[in-house]
Amino acid sequence: NAGVTQTPKFQVLKTGQSMTLQCAQDMNHEYMSWYRQDPGMGLRLIHYSVGAGITDQGEVPNGYNVSRSTTEDFPLRLLSAAPSQTSVYFCASRLAGANNEQFFGPGTRLTVL
Amino acid sequence: AQRVTQPEKLLSVFKGAPVELKCNYSYSGSPELFWYVQYSRQRLQLLLRHISRESIKGFTADLNKGETSFHLKKPFAQEEDSAMYYCALNAGGTSYGKLTFGQGTILTVHP
């Protein structure tokens, strides 16, 4: 099992550019989430999904889009990058049901100039 | 809405000293609580969950519903415990897919 994988590991964008952060898991987990990690702010939920075809907004969804066409993949799209989106992005997945562990990907460090 | 508060951004102790990382939560129902740890240059990983009442790497955490707290404790800190620690809450029900995290506490254990 590769677990949760993310690509790319690092990315530099210019303001206004768009891009997609990729996330995949091979554990057949129903739930997948995207977080951003900023100093002093902890991890904040961007979007999440409880299954293929179902997504919902988290705490900080503005400027990001997601889709979940398969169980394995949960890409995060930045529509028009802004410097405020400079952050480390983590994808995570878990099985449905109570008290199940959430598994995290290695993160993508994004800088928007 | 649920909220998790970790009042200490930084915590420094010496090797062998007791350590307590504080976590308070706000949620009206029955929460699922977790501690996650992130060692330098590694991904976040689960340390403890309240339902298990287990001790991992010498750490324990007890859910106190009266004080709405889930503090993480270890009687004798080790240098390898130096890391970022996050307390997290899952509100359950239809929110099973998402966790709410605290701001995190950076623990540094000095030799």
Coordinates of N, CA and C in Angstrom, one line a residue:
Chain A
N1 N 0.8 -1.2 0.0 CA 0.0 0.0 0.0 C 0.9 1.3 0.0
A2 N 0.6 2.2 -0.9 CA 1.3 3.4 -0.9 C 0.7 4.4 0.1
G3 N -0.6 4.1 0.5 CA -1.2 5.0 1.5 C -1.8 6.2 0.7
V4 N -1.6 7.4 1.3 CA -2.1 8.7 0.7 C -0.9 9.3 0.0
T5 N -1.0 9.6 -1.3 CA 0.1 10.2 -2.1 C -0.4 11.6 -2.6
Q6 N 0.5 12.5 -2.7 CA 0.2 13.8 -3.2 C 1.3 14.2 -4.2
T7 N 0.9 14.9 -5.2 CA 1.8 15.5 -6.1 C 1.3 16.9 -6.5
P8 N 2.2 17.9 -6.8 CA 3.7 17.8 -6.6 C 4.0 18.0 -5.1
K9 N 5.3 17.9 -4.8 CA 5.8 18.1 -3.4 C 6.0 19.6 -3.2
F10 N 6.4 20.3 -4.2 CA 6.7 21.7 -4.2 C 6.1 22.4 -5.5
Q11 N 5.6 23.6 -5.3 CA 5.1 24.3 -6.5 C 5.2 25.8 -6.2
V12 N 5.7 26.5 -7.2 CA 5.7 28.0 -7.2 C 4.8 28.5 -8.3
L13 N 3.9 29.4 -8.0 CA 2.9 29.9 -8.9 C 3.0 31.4 -8.9
K14 N 2.6 32.0 -10.0 CA 2.4 33.5 -10.0 C 1.0 33.8 -9.8
T15 N 0.7 34.9 -9.2 CA -0.6 35.4 -8.9 C -1.5 35.3 -10.2
G16 N -2.7 34.7 -10.0 CA -3.6 34.5 -11.2 C -3.5 33.2 -11.9
Q17 N -2.4 32.5 -11.7 CA -2.3 31.2 -12.3 C -3.2 30.2 -11.7
S18 N -3.6 29.1 -12.4 CA -4.4 28.0 -11.8 C -3.5 26.8 -11.8
M19 N -3.9 25.9 -10.9 CA -3.2 24.6 -10.9 C -4.1 23.6 -10.1
T20 N -3.7 22.3 -10.3 CA -4.4 21.3 -9.5 C -3.4 20.5 -8.7
L21 N -3.7 20.4 -7.4 CA -2.9 19.5 -6.5 C -3.6 18.1 -6.5
Q22 N -2.8 17.1 -6.8 CA -3.3 15.8 -6.9 C -3.2 15.0 -5.6
C23 N -4.2 14.2 -5.3 CA -4.2 13.4 -4.1 C -4.8 12.0 -4.5
A24 N -4.2 11.0 -4.0 CA -4.7 9.6 -4.3 C -4.5 8.7 -3.1
Q25 N -5.4 7.8 -2.9 CA -5.3 6.8 -1.8 C -5.7 5.4 -2.3
D26 N -5.0 4.4 -1.8 CA -5.2 3.1 -2.3 C -5.7 2.2 -1.2
M27 N -6.4 2.8 -0.2 CA -6.9 2.0 0.9 C -8.4 1.9 0.9
N28 N -9.0 2.3 -0.2 CA -10.5 2.2 -0.4 C -11.2 2.9 0.7
H29 N -10.7 4.1 1.1 CA -11.3 4.9 2.1 C -12.4 5.7 1.5
E30 N -13.5 5.8 2.3 CA -14.7 6.6 1.8 C -14.4 8.1 1.9
Y31 N -13.8 8.5 3.0 CA -13.7 9.9 3.4 C -12.3 10.4 2.9
M32 N -12.4 11.6 2.3 CA -11.1 12.3 1.9 C -11.3 13.8 2.2
S33 N -10.2 14.4 2.6 CA -10.2 15.8 3.0 C -9.0 16.5 2.5
W34 N -9.1 17.8 2.4 CA -8.0 18.7 2.1 C -7.8 19.7 3.2
Y35 N -6.6 19.9 3.7 CA -6.3 20.9 4.8 C -5.2 21.8 4.3
R36 N -5.2 23.0 4.8 CA -4.0 23.8 4.7 C -3.4 24.1 6.1
Q37 N -2.1 24.1 6.1 CA -1.4 24.3 7.4 C -0.6 25.6 7.3
D38 N -0.9 26.5 8.2 CA -0.3 27.8 8.2 C 0.3 28.1 9.7
P39 N 1.4 28.7 9.8 CA 2.0 29.0 11.2 C 1.0 29.7 12.1
G40 N 0.8 29.1 13.3 CA -0.1 29.8 14.2 C -1.6 29.5 14.0
M41 N -1.9 28.9 12.9 CA -3.3 28.6 12.5 C -3.7 27.2 12.6
G42 N -2.7 26.3 12.7 CA -3.0 24.9 12.8 C -3.4 24.4 11.4
L43 N -4.2 23.3 11.3 CA -4.7 22.8 10.1 C -6.2 23.3 9.9
R44 N -6.5 23.8 8.8 CA -7.8 24.2 8.5 C -8.4 23.5 7.3
L45 N -9.6 23.0 7.5 CA -10.2 22.2 6.5 C -10.7 23.1 5.3
I46 N -10.3 22.6 4.1 CA -10.7 23.4 2.9 C -12.0 22.8 2.3
H47 N -11.9 21.5 1.9 CA -13.0 20.7 1.4 C -12.9 19.3 1.8
Y48 N -14.0 18.6 1.8 CA -14.0 17.2 2.2 C -15.0 16.4 1.4
S49 N -14.9 15.1 1.4 CA -15.8 14.2 0.6 C -16.1 13.0 1.4
V50 N -17.3 12.6 1.4 CA -17.7 11.3 2.1 C -17.9 10.2 1.2
G51 N -17.6 10.4 -0.1 CA -17.7 9.3 -1.1 C -17.7 9.9 -2.5
A52 N -17.5 9.0 -3.5 CA -17.5 9.5 -4.8 C -18.7 10.2 -5.2
G53 N -18.5 11.4 -5.8 CA -19.6 12.2 -6.2 C -20.2 13.1 -5.2
I54 N -19.6 13.1 -3.9 CA -20.1 13.9 -2.8 C -19.0 14.7 -2.2
T55 N -19.2 16.0 -2.3 CA -18.2 16.9 -1.7 C -18.9 18.0 -0.9
D56 N -18.2 18.6 0.1 CA -18.7 19.6 0.9 C -17.6 20.6 1.3
Q57 N -18.0 21.8 1.6 CA -17.1 22.8 2.0 C -16.6 22.7 3.5
G58 N -15.4 23.0 3.7 CA -14.9 23.1 5.0 C -14.9 24.5 5.6
E59 N -13.9 24.8 6.3 CA -13.7 26.1 7.0 C -13.3 27.2 6.1
V60 N -12.4 26.9 5.1 CA -11.8 27.9 4.3 C -11.9 27.5 2.8
P61 N -13.0 27.4 2.2 CA -13.2 26.9 0.8 C -13.0 27.9 -0.3
N62 N -13.0 29.2 0.0 CA -12.9 30.2 -1.0 C -11.6 30.1 -1.8
G63 N -11.8 30.1 -3.2 CA -10.6 30.1 -4.0 C -10.2 28.7 -4.4
Y64 N -10.9 27.7 -3.9 CA -10.6 26.3 -4.2 C -11.8 25.5 -4.7
N65 N -11.6 24.6 -5.6 CA -12.6 23.7 -6.0 C -12.1 22.2 -5.9
V66 N -13.1 21.3 -5.7 CA -12.8 19.9 -5.6 C -13.8 19.1 -6.4
S67 N -13.5 17.9 -6.7 CA -14.4 16.9 -7.3 C -14.0 15.5 -6.8
R68 N -14.9 14.6 -6.8 CA -14.5 13.2 -6.4 C -15.2 12.3 -7.4
S69 N -14.6 12.0 -8.5 CA -15.2 11.2 -9.5 C -14.9 9.7 -9.2
T70 N -13.9 9.4 -8.5 CA -13.6 8.0 -8.1 C -13.3 8.0 -6.6
T71 N -13.3 6.8 -6.0 CA -13.0 6.7 -4.6 C -11.5 7.0 -4.3
E72 N -10.7 6.7 -5.3 CA -9.2 6.9 -5.0 C -8.7 8.3 -5.1
D73 N -9.3 9.1 -5.9 CA -8.7 10.4 -6.2 C -9.5 11.6 -5.7
F74 N -8.8 12.6 -5.3 CA -9.5 13.8 -4.7 C -8.7 15.0 -5.0
P75 N -8.7 15.5 -6.3 CA -7.9 16.7 -6.6 C -8.4 18.0 -6.1
L76 N -7.5 18.9 -5.8 CA -7.8 20.2 -5.3 C -7.4 21.2 -6.4
R77 N -8.3 22.0 -6.8 CA -8.0 23.0 -7.9 C -8.0 24.4 -7.3
L78 N -6.9 25.1 -7.6 CA -6.8 26.6 -7.3 C -7.2 27.3 -8.6
L79 N -8.2 28.1 -8.6 CA -8.8 28.7 -9.8 C -7.9 29.9 -10.3
S80 N -7.5 30.7 -9.3 CA -6.7 31.9 -9.7 C -5.9 32.2 -8.4
A81 N -4.7 31.7 -8.4 CA -3.8 31.7 -7.2 C -3.6 33.1 -6.7
A82 N -3.6 33.2 -5.4 CA -3.3 34.5 -4.7 C -2.2 34.3 -3.7
P83 N -1.5 35.3 -3.3 CA -0.4 35.1 -2.3 C -0.9 34.6 -1.0
S84 N -2.2 34.9 -0.7 CA -2.8 34.3 0.6 C -2.9 32.8 0.6
Q85 N -2.8 32.2 -0.6 CA -2.9 30.8 -0.7 C -1.5 30.1 -0.5
T86 N -0.5 30.9 -0.3 CA 0.8 30.3 0.0 C 0.7 29.5 1.3
S87 N 1.0 28.2 1.3 CA 0.7 27.4 2.4 C 1.3 26.0 2.2
V88 N 1.1 25.1 3.2 CA 1.4 23.7 3.0 C 0.0 23.0 2.9
Y89 N -0.2 22.2 1.9 CA -1.5 21.5 1.7 C -1.4 20.0 2.0
F90 N -2.3 19.6 2.8 CA -2.3 18.1 3.2 C -3.6 17.5 2.8
C91 N -3.5 16.4 2.1 CA -4.7 15.5 1.8 C -4.7 14.4 2.8
A92 N -5.9 14.0 3.2 CA -6.1 12.9 4.2 C -7.3 12.0 3.8
S93 N -7.3 10.8 4.3 CA -8.4 9.9 4.0 C -8.6 9.0 5.3
R94 N -9.8 8.5 5.4 CA -10.1 7.6 6.5 C -11.3 6.7 6.1
L95 N -11.5 5.7 6.8 CA -12.6 4.8 6.6 C -13.9 5.5 7.2
A96 N -15.0 5.2 6.7 CA -16.3 5.6 7.3 C -16.4 5.0 8.6
G97 N -17.2 5.7 9.5 CA -17.4 5.1 10.8 C -16.7 5.9 11.9
A98 N -17.1 5.6 13.1 CA -16.6 6.4 14.2 C -15.2 6.0 14.6
N99 N -14.5 7.0 15.1 CA -13.1 6.9 15.7 C -12.1 6.2 14.8
N100 N -12.3 6.3 13.5 CA -11.2 5.7 12.6 C -10.1 6.7 12.4
E101 N -8.9 6.2 12.3 CA -7.8 7.0 12.1 C -7.8 7.7 10.7
Q102 N -7.4 9.0 10.7 CA -7.2 9.7 9.5 C -5.8 9.6 9.0
F103 N -5.5 9.2 7.8 CA -4.2 9.1 7.2 C -3.9 10.3 6.4
F104 N -2.7 10.8 6.5 CA -2.3 12.0 5.8 C -1.3 11.7 4.7
G105 N -1.3 12.6 3.7 CA -0.3 12.5 2.7 C 0.9 13.3 3.2
P106 N 2.0 13.3 2.3 CA 3.2 14.0 2.7 C 3.2 15.5 2.6
G107 N 2.2 16.1 2.0 CA 2.0 17.5 1.8 C 2.6 18.1 0.5
T108 N 2.0 19.2 0.2 CA 2.5 20.0 -1.0 C 2.8 21.4 -0.5
R109 N 4.0 21.8 -0.7 CA 4.4 23.2 -0.3 C 4.2 24.1 -1.5
L110 N 3.2 25.0 -1.3 CA 2.9 25.9 -2.4 C 3.2 27.4 -2.1
T111 N 3.9 28.0 -3.0 CA 4.3 29.4 -2.9 C 3.6 30.2 -4.1
V112 N 2.9 31.2 -3.7 CA 2.3 32.1 -4.8 C 3.0 33.5 -4.7
L113 N 3.6 33.8 -5.8 CA 4.3 35.1 -5.8 C 3.4 36.2 -6.3
Chain B
A1 N -21.1 25.1 16.3 CA -19.9 24.6 15.6 C -18.9 24.2 16.7
Q2 N -18.1 23.3 16.2 CA -17.0 22.8 17.1 C -15.8 23.6 17.1
R3 N -15.0 23.6 18.1 CA -13.8 24.4 18.2 C -12.8 23.6 19.1
V4 N -11.5 23.7 18.7 CA -10.5 23.1 19.5 C -9.4 24.2 19.8
T5 N -9.1 24.3 21.1 CA -8.1 25.3 21.5 C -6.9 24.6 22.1
Q6 N -5.7 24.9 21.6 CA -4.5 24.5 22.3 C -3.8 25.9 22.7
P7 N -3.8 26.2 24.0 CA -3.4 27.5 24.4 C -1.9 27.8 24.3
E8 N -1.1 26.7 24.2 CA 0.4 26.9 24.1 C 0.9 26.7 22.7
K9 N 1.5 27.7 22.1 CA 2.1 27.5 20.8 C 3.4 26.8 20.9
L10 N 4.1 27.1 22.0 CA 5.5 26.5 22.2 C 5.5 26.0 23.6
L11 N 6.2 24.9 23.8 CA 6.4 24.3 25.1 C 7.8 23.7 25.1
S12 N 8.6 24.1 26.1 CA 9.9 23.6 26.2 C 10.1 22.9 27.6
V13 N 10.7 21.7 27.6 CA 11.0 21.0 28.8 C 12.3 20.4 28.7
F14 N 12.9 19.9 29.8 CA 14.1 19.2 29.8 C 13.8 17.7 29.8
K15 N 14.8 16.9 29.2 CA 14.7 15.5 29.2 C 14.4 15.0 30.6
G16 N 13.4 14.1 30.7 CA 13.1 13.4 32.0 C 12.1 14.2 32.8
A17 N 11.7 15.4 32.3 CA 10.7 16.2 33.0 C 9.3 15.8 32.5
P18 N 8.3 16.0 33.4 CA 6.9 15.7 32.9 C 6.5 16.7 31.9
V19 N 5.6 16.3 31.0 CA 5.1 17.3 30.0 C 3.6 17.1 29.9
E20 N 2.9 18.2 29.8 CA 1.5 18.2 29.6 C 1.1 19.2 28.5
L21 N 0.5 18.7 27.4 CA 0.1 19.6 26.3 C -1.5 19.7 26.5
K22 N -1.9 21.0 26.6 CA -3.3 21.2 26.9 C -4.2 21.3 25.6
C23 N -5.4 20.8 25.8 CA -6.4 20.8 24.7 C -7.7 21.0 25.3
N24 N -8.4 22.0 24.9 CA -9.8 22.2 25.3 C -10.7 22.3 24.0
Y25 N -11.9 21.8 24.2 CA -12.8 21.7 23.0 C -14.1 22.3 23.4
S26 N -14.8 22.7 22.3 CA -16.2 23.2 22.4 C -17.1 22.4 21.5
Y27 N -18.0 21.7 22.0 CA -18.9 20.9 21.2 C -20.0 20.4 22.1
S28 N -21.2 20.5 21.6 CA -22.4 20.2 22.4 C -22.7 18.7 22.5
G29 N -22.2 17.9 21.6 CA -22.5 16.5 21.6 C -21.4 15.7 22.2
S30 N -21.4 14.4 21.8 CA -20.3 13.5 22.3 C -19.2 13.5 21.3
P31 N -18.0 14.1 21.6 CA -17.0 14.2 20.6 C -16.1 13.0 20.5
E32 N -15.5 12.9 19.3 CA -14.4 11.9 19.2 C -13.1 12.8 19.2
L33 N -12.2 12.4 20.0 CA -11.0 13.3 20.2 C -9.7 12.5 19.9
F34 N -8.8 13.2 19.3 CA -7.6 12.6 18.8 C -6.4 13.5 19.1
W35 N -5.2 12.9 19.3 CA -4.0 13.6 19.2 C -3.2 13.1 18.0
Y36 N -2.7 14.1 17.2 CA -1.9 13.8 16.0 C -0.5 14.4 16.3
V37 N 0.5 13.8 15.7 CA 1.9 14.3 15.9 C 2.6 14.4 14.6
Q38 N 3.4 15.5 14.4 CA 4.1 15.7 13.2 C 5.6 15.9 13.5
Y39 N 6.4 14.9 13.3 CA 7.8 15.0 13.5 C 8.4 15.8 12.4
S40 N 9.6 16.3 12.6 CA 10.3 17.1 11.6 C 10.3 16.4 10.2
R41 N 9.8 17.1 9.2 CA 9.9 16.6 7.8 C 9.1 15.3 7.6
Q42 N 8.1 15.0 8.5 CA 7.3 13.9 8.3 C 5.9 14.3 8.2
R43 N 5.0 13.4 7.7 CA 3.6 13.6 7.7 C 3.0 13.5 9.0
L44 N 1.8 14.0 9.2 CA 1.0 13.9 10.4 C 0.7 12.4 10.6
Q45 N 0.7 12.0 11.9 CA 0.3 10.6 12.2 C -0.5 10.6 13.5
L46 N -1.3 9.6 13.6 CA -2.2 9.5 14.8 C -1.3 9.1 16.0
L47 N -1.5 9.7 17.1 CA -0.8 9.4 18.3 C -1.8 8.6 19.2
L48 N -2.9 9.3 19.5 CA -3.9 8.7 20.5 C -5.3 9.0 20.0
R49 N -6.2 8.2 20.4 CA -7.6 8.5 20.3 C -8.3 8.2 21.6
H50 N -9.2 9.0 22.0 CA -9.8 8.9 23.3 C -10.5 7.6 23.6
I51 N -11.1 7.1 22.5 CA -11.9 5.9 22.7 C -11.0 4.7 23.1
S52 N -9.8 4.7 22.7 CA -8.9 3.6 23.0 C -8.3 3.5 24.4
R53 N -8.3 4.7 25.0 CA -7.7 4.8 26.4 C -6.3 4.0 26.5
E54 N -5.5 4.2 25.5 CA -4.2 3.5 25.4 C -3.1 4.5 25.7
S55 N -1.9 3.9 25.9 CA -0.7 4.7 26.1 C 0.2 4.4 24.9
I56 N 0.6 5.4 24.2 CA 1.4 5.3 23.0 C 2.7 6.1 23.3
K57 N 3.9 5.4 23.1 CA 5.1 6.1 23.4 C 5.2 6.8 24.7
G58 N 4.5 6.2 25.7 CA 4.5 6.8 27.0 C 3.5 7.9 27.2
F59 N 2.8 8.3 26.2 CA 1.8 9.4 26.3 C 0.4 8.8 26.6
T60 N -0.3 9.6 27.4 CA -1.7 9.2 27.7 C -2.6 10.5 27.6
A61 N -3.8 10.4 27.4 CA -4.7 11.5 27.3 C -6.1 11.0 27.8
D62 N -6.7 11.8 28.8 CA -8.0 11.5 29.3 C -9.0 12.5 28.9
L63 N -10.1 12.0 28.5 CA -11.2 12.9 28.1 C -11.9 13.4 29.4
N64 N -12.0 14.6 29.7 CA -12.7 15.2 30.8 C -13.9 16.0 30.3
K65 N -15.1 15.4 30.3 CA -16.2 16.0 29.7 C -16.7 17.2 30.5
G66 N -16.4 17.2 31.8 CA -16.9 18.3 32.7 C -16.1 19.5 32.4
E67 N -14.8 19.4 32.1 CA -13.9 20.5 31.8 C -13.7 20.7 30.3
T68 N -14.3 19.8 29.5 CA -14.2 19.8 28.1 C -12.7 19.9 27.7
S69 N -11.9 19.0 28.2 CA -10.5 18.9 28.0 C -10.0 17.5 27.6
F70 N -8.9 17.5 26.9 CA -8.3 16.3 26.5 C -6.8 16.5 26.4
H71 N -6.2 16.7 27.6 CA -4.8 17.0 27.7 C -3.9 15.8 27.5
L72 N -2.8 16.0 26.9 CA -1.9 15.0 26.6 C -0.7 15.0 27.6
K73 N -0.4 13.9 28.2 CA 0.6 13.9 29.3 C 1.6 12.8 29.0
K74 N 2.8 13.1 29.5 CA 3.9 12.1 29.6 C 4.7 12.3 30.8
P75 N 5.0 11.3 31.6 CA 5.7 11.6 32.9 C 7.1 11.9 32.7
F76 N 7.8 11.4 31.7 CA 9.2 11.6 31.5 C 9.5 11.9 30.0
A77 N 9.7 13.1 29.7 CA 9.8 13.5 28.3 C 11.2 13.0 27.7
Q78 N 11.2 12.6 26.5 CA 12.4 12.2 25.8 C 12.7 13.2 24.6
E79 N 14.0 13.3 24.2 CA 14.3 14.2 23.1 C 13.6 13.9 21.9
E80 N 13.3 12.6 21.6 CA 12.6 12.2 20.4 C 11.2 12.6 20.4
D81 N 10.7 13.1 21.5 CA 9.3 13.6 21.6 C 9.1 15.0 21.0
S82 N 10.3 15.6 20.7 CA 10.2 17.0 20.1 C 9.5 16.9 18.7
A83 N 8.4 17.6 18.6 CA 7.5 17.6 17.4 C 6.4 18.6 17.6
M84 N 5.6 18.7 16.5 CA 4.4 19.5 16.6 C 3.2 18.5 17.0
Y85 N 2.4 18.9 17.9 CA 1.3 18.1 18.4 C 0.0 18.8 18.1
Y86 N -0.9 18.1 17.5 CA -2.3 18.7 17.2 C -3.3 17.9 17.9
C87 N -4.2 18.6 18.6 CA -5.4 18.0 19.1 C -6.5 18.2 18.1
A88 N -7.4 17.1 17.9 CA -8.4 17.2 16.9 C -9.7 16.6 17.3
L89 N -10.8 17.1 16.8 CA -12.1 16.7 17.2 C -12.9 16.4 16.0
N90 N -13.6 15.2 16.1 CA -14.6 14.8 15.1 C -16.0 14.9 15.7
A91 N -16.8 15.7 15.0 CA -18.2 15.9 15.6 C -19.1 14.8 15.4
G92 N -18.8 13.9 14.6 CA -19.6 12.7 14.4 C -20.8 12.9 13.5
G93 N -21.7 12.0 13.4 CA -22.9 12.1 12.5 C -22.5 12.3 11.1
T94 N -23.1 13.3 10.4 CA -22.7 13.5 9.0 C -21.4 14.2 8.9
S95 N -20.8 14.6 10.0 CA -19.5 15.2 9.9 C -18.4 14.2 10.1
Y96 N -18.6 12.9 9.9 CA -17.6 11.9 10.1 C -16.4 12.2 9.2
G97 N -16.6 12.9 8.1 CA -15.5 13.0 7.1 C -14.5 14.0 7.5
K98 N -14.7 14.9 8.5 CA -13.8 16.0 8.7 C -13.4 16.1 10.2
L99 N -12.2 16.5 10.4 CA -11.7 16.8 11.7 C -11.5 18.3 11.9
T100 N -11.7 18.8 13.1 CA -11.4 20.1 13.4 C -10.1 20.1 14.3
F101 N -9.1 20.8 13.9 CA -7.8 20.8 14.6 C -7.6 22.0 15.4
G102 N -6.8 21.9 16.5 CA -6.4 23.0 17.2 C -5.2 23.7 16.5
Q103 N -4.7 24.7 17.1 CA -3.6 25.5 16.4 C -2.2 24.8 16.5
G104 N -2.1 23.8 17.3 CA -0.9 23.0 17.4 C 0.0 23.6 18.5
T105 N 0.8 22.7 19.1 CA 1.8 23.0 20.1 C 3.1 22.4 19.6
I106 N 4.1 23.2 19.6 CA 5.5 22.7 19.2 C 6.2 22.4 20.6
L107 N 6.5 21.1 20.7 CA 7.2 20.7 21.9 C 8.6 20.5 21.6
T108 N 9.4 21.1 22.5 CA 10.9 20.9 22.4 C 11.4 20.3 23.7
V109 N 12.1 19.2 23.6 CA 12.7 18.6 24.7 C 14.2 18.7 24.7
H110 N 14.7 19.4 25.6 CA 16.1 19.7 25.7 C 16.9 18.6 26.4
P111 N 18.1 18.4 25.9 CA 18.9 17.3 26.6 C 19.4 17.7 28.0

